[in-house]
Short mmCIF file of C-alpha atoms in Angstrom, two decimals:
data_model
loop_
_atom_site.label_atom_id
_atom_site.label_comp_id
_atom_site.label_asym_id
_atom_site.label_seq_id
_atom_site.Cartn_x
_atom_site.Cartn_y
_atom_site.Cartn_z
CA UNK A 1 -194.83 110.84 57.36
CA UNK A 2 -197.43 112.93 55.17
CA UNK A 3 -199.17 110.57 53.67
CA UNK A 4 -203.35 111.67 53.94
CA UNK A 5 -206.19 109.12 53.69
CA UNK A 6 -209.65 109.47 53.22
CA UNK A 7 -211.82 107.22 55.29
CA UNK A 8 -215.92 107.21 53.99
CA UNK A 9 -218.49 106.39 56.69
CA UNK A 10 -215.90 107.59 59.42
CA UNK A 11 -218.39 108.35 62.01
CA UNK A 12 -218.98 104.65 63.33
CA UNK A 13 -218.06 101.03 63.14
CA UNK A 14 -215.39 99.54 60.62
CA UNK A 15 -214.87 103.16 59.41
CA UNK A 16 -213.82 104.78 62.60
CA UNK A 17 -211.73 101.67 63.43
CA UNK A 18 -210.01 102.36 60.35
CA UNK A 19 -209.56 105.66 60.97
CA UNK A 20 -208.13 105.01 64.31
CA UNK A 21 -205.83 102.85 62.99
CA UNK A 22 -204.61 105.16 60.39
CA UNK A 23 -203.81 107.68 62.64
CA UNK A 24 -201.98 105.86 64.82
CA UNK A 25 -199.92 105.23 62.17
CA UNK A 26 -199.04 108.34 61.29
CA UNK A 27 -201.71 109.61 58.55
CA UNK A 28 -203.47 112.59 58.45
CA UNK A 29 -207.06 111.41 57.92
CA UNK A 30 -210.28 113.05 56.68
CA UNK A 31 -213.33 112.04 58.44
CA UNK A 32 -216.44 111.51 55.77
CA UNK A 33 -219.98 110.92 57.00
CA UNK A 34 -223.53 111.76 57.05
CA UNK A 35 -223.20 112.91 60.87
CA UNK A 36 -221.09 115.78 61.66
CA UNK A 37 -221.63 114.63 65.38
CA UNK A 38 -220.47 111.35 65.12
CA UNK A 39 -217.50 112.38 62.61
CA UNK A 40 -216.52 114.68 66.00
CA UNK A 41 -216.66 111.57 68.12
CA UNK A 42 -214.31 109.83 66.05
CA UNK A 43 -211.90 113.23 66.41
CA UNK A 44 -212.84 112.74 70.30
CA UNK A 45 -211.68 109.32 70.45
CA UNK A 46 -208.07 109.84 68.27
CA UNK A 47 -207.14 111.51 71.36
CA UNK A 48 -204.09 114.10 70.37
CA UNK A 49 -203.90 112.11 67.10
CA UNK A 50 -207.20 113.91 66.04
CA UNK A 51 -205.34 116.94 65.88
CA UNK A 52 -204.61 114.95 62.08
CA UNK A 53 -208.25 114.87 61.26
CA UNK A 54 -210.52 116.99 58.65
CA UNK A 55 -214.26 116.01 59.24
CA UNK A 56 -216.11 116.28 55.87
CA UNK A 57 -220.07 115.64 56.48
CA UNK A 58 -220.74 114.06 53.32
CA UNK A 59 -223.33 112.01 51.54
CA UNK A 60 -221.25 109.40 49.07
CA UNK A 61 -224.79 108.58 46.83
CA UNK A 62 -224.43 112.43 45.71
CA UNK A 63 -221.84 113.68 43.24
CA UNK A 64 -221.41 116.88 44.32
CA UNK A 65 -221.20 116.21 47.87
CA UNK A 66 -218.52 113.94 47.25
CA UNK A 67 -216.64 116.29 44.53
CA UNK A 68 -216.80 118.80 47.95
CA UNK A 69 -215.64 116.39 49.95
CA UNK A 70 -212.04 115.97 47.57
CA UNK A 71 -212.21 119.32 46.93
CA UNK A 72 -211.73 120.24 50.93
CA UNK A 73 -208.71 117.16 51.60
CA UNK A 74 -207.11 119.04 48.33
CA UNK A 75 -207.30 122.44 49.88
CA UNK A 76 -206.45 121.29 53.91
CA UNK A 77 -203.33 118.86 52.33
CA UNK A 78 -203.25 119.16 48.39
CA UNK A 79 -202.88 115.43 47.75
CA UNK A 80 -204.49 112.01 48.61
CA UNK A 81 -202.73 108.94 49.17
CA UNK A 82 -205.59 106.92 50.21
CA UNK A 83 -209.59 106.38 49.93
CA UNK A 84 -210.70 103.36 51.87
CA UNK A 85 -213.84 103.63 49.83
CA UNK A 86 -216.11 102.33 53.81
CA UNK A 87 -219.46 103.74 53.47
CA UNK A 88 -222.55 101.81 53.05
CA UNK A 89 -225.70 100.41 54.54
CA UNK A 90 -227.81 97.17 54.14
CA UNK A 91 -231.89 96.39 54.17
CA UNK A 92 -234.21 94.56 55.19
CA UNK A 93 -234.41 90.79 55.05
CA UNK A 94 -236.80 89.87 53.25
CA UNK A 95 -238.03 87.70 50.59
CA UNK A 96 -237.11 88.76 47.00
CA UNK A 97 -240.48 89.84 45.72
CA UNK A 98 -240.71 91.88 49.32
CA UNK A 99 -238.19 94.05 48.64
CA UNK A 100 -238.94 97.64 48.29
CA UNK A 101 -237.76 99.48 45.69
CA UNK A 102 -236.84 102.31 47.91
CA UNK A 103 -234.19 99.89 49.50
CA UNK A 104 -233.54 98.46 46.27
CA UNK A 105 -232.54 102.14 45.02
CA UNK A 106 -231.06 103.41 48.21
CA UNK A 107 -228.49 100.34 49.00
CA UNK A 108 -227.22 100.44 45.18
CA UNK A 109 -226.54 104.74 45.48
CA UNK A 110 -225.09 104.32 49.23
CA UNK A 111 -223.01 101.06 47.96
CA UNK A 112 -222.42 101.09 44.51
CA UNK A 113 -222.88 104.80 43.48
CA UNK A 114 -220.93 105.84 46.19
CA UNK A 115 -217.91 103.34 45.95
CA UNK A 116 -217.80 104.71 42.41
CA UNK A 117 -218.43 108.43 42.87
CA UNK A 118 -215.58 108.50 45.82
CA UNK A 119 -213.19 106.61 43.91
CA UNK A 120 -213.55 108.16 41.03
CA UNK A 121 -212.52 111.87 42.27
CA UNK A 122 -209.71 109.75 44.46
CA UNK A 123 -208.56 108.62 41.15
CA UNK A 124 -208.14 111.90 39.42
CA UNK A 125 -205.99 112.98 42.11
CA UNK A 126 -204.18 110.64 42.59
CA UNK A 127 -203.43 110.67 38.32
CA UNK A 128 -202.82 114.76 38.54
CA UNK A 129 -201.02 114.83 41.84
CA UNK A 130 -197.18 114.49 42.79
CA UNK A 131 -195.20 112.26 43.40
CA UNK A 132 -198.44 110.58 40.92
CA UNK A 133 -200.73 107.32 42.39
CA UNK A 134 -201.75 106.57 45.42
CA UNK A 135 -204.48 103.85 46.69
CA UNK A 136 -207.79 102.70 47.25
CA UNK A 137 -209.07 100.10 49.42
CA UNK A 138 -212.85 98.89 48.40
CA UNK A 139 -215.09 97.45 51.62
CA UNK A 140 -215.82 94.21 50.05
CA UNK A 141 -218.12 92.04 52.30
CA UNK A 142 -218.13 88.36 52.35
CA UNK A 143 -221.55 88.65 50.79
CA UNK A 144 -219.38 89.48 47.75
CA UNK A 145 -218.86 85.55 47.70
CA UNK A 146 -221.84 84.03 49.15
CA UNK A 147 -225.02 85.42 50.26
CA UNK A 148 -227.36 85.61 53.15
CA UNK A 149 -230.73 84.71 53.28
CA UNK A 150 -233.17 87.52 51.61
CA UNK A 151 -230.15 89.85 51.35
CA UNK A 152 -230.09 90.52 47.34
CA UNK A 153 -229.85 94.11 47.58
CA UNK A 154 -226.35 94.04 49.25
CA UNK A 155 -224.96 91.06 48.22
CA UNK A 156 -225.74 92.11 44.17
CA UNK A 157 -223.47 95.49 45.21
CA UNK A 158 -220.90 93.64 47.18
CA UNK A 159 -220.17 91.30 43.87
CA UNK A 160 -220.31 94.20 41.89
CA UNK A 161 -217.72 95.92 44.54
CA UNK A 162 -215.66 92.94 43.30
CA UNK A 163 -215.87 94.36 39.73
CA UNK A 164 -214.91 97.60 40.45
CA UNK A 165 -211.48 96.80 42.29
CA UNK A 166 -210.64 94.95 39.41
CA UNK A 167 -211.61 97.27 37.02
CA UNK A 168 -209.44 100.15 39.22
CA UNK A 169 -206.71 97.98 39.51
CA UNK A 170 -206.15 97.32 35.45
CA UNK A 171 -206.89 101.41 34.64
CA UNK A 172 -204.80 102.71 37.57
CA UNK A 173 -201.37 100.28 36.24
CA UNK A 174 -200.52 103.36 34.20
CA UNK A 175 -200.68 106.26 36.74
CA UNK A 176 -199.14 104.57 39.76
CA UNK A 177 -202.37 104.01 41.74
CA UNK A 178 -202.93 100.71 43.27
CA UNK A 179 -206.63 99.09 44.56
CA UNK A 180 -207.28 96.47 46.36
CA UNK A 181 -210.57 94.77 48.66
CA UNK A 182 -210.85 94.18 51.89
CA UNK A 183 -213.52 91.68 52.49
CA UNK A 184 -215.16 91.19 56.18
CA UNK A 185 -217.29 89.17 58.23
CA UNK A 186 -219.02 89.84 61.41
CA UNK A 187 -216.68 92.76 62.81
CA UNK A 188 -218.64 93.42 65.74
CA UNK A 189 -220.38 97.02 64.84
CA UNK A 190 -223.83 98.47 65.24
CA UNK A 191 -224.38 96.85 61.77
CA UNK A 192 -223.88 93.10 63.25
CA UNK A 193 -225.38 93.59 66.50
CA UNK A 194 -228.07 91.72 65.19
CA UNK A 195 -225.95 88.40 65.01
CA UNK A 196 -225.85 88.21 68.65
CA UNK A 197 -229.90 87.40 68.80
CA UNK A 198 -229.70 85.07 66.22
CA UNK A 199 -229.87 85.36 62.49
CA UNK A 200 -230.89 83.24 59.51
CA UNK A 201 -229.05 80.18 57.82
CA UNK A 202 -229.00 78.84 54.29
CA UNK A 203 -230.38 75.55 55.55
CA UNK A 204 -233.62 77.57 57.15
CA UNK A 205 -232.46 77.47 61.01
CA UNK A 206 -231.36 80.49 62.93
CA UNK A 207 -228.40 80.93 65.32
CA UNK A 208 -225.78 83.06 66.81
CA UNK A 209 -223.00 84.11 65.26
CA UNK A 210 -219.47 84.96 66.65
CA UNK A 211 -217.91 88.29 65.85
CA UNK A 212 -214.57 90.01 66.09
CA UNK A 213 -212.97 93.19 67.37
CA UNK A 214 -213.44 95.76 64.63
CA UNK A 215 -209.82 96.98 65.58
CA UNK A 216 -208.70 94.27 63.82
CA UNK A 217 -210.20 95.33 60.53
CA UNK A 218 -209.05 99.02 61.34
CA UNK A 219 -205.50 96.77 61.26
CA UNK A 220 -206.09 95.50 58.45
CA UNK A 221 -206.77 98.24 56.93
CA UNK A 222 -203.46 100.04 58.30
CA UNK A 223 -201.24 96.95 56.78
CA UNK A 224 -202.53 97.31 53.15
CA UNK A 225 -202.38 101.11 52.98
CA UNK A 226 -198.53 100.55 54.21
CA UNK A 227 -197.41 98.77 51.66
CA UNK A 228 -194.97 100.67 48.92
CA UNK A 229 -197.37 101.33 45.75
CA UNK A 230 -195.15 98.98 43.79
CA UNK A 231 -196.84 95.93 45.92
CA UNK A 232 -200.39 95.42 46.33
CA UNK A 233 -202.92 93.15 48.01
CA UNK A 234 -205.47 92.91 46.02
CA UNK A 235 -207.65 90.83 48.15
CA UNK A 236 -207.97 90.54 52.16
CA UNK A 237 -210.45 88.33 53.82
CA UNK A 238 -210.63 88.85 57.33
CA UNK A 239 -213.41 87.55 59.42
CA UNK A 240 -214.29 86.18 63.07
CA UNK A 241 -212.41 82.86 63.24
CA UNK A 242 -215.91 80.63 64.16
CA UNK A 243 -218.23 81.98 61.69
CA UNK A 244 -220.36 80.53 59.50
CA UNK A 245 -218.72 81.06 56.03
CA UNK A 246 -216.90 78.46 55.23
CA UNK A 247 -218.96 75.57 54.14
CA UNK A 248 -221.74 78.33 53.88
CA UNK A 249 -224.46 76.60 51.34
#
């Protein structure tokens, strides 16, 4: 196998469990992050897999960053078969007229921004390279369905995440490259730590939530990107069994 994949905010959580899970499988896999140092740890804990990995420090909210960050996977392998398009952060939550516009800005360019910005150099790649295609695998959320309390900032780019597959998945027909979403809830990460102390329901009360192994998303992830390019899935939701989501509001 020669397949290569890039993996976006590689360093921790859902993206390093996806990375994992790539190379187990036999990708070669570039690392992309803010944190050189926790890009290494993922290369640390691949084991003699990581002997596959480029590690890319990279900032997905700034075009030329991320044009660098193509630019090197071209050089190392000269082709990309996958983006899993990972990287992203929440805010604050707070009530609608608290929200800052610093963490207005700043989760639309880490979310939004940088879904498009990475998938966009993925794409012309992917059109120019051969064999031609390849795919890309957008972090949906289940906030891209249904929100959480004072959480408009991510759940406005998590619909609009929703968009953008779509809109990759009609333009990339032509050229062979395939997109789907993989949409999660609570995969137990530094992110959702805070669901173990209790967080806030539609109907005003607070509670725990369950979460799951994010290995399993990492598995997830590894079962889409296998698929021949003439199949697709264009939607995954996979989420801890006991959650609150269905029959949320």
């Amino acid at each position: 196998m020669n397949k290569v994949a890039v993996v976006t905010g590689a360093g921790s959580g859902v993206g390093r469990a996806a990375a994992l899970a790539l190379l187990g499988g036999g990708w070669k896999v570039a690392l992309a992050g803010r944190r050189a140092d926790a890009l290494e740890a993922t290369i640390a804990a691949a084991g003699e897999n990581g002997a596959n990995c480029l590690a890319v420090p990279a900032d997905v909210s700034d075009a030329a960053s991320v044009a660098a960050l193509f630019a090197a996977v071209k050089e190392k392998w000269g082709r990309c078969d996958l983006l899993f398009n990972n990287a992203g952060r929440g805010s604050p939550a707070v009530d609608f007229d608290e929200i800052t516009h610093e963490d207005w800005f700043g989760v639309v360019a880490a979310n939004l921004n940088g879904a498009f910005l990475c998938a966009q150099e993925a794409y012309r790649m992917m059109k120019r390279q051969d064999p031609q295609g390849g795919r890309i695998i957008n972090n949906g959320s289940i906030s891209a369905y249904a929100p959480r309390p004072g959480s408009a900032p991510y759940t406005a780019t998590k619909h609009a995440i929703s968009g953008l597959t779509k809109s990759l998945s009609l333009d990339g027909r032509k050229w062979n490259i395939a997109c789907g979403q993989l949409d999660i809830g609570n995969a137990a990460t530094e992110m959702t730590q805070r669901m173990t102390q209790g967080v806030p329901q539609a109907n005003g009360t607070t509670m725990v939530e369950p979460r799951m192994d994010a290995r399993h998303v990492g598995e997830a992830v590894l079962h889409m990107a296998s698929l021949p390019l003439d199949a697709n899935i264009q939607s995954m939701t996979i989420m801890a069994t006991k959650m609150p989501f269905v029959g949320r509001g």
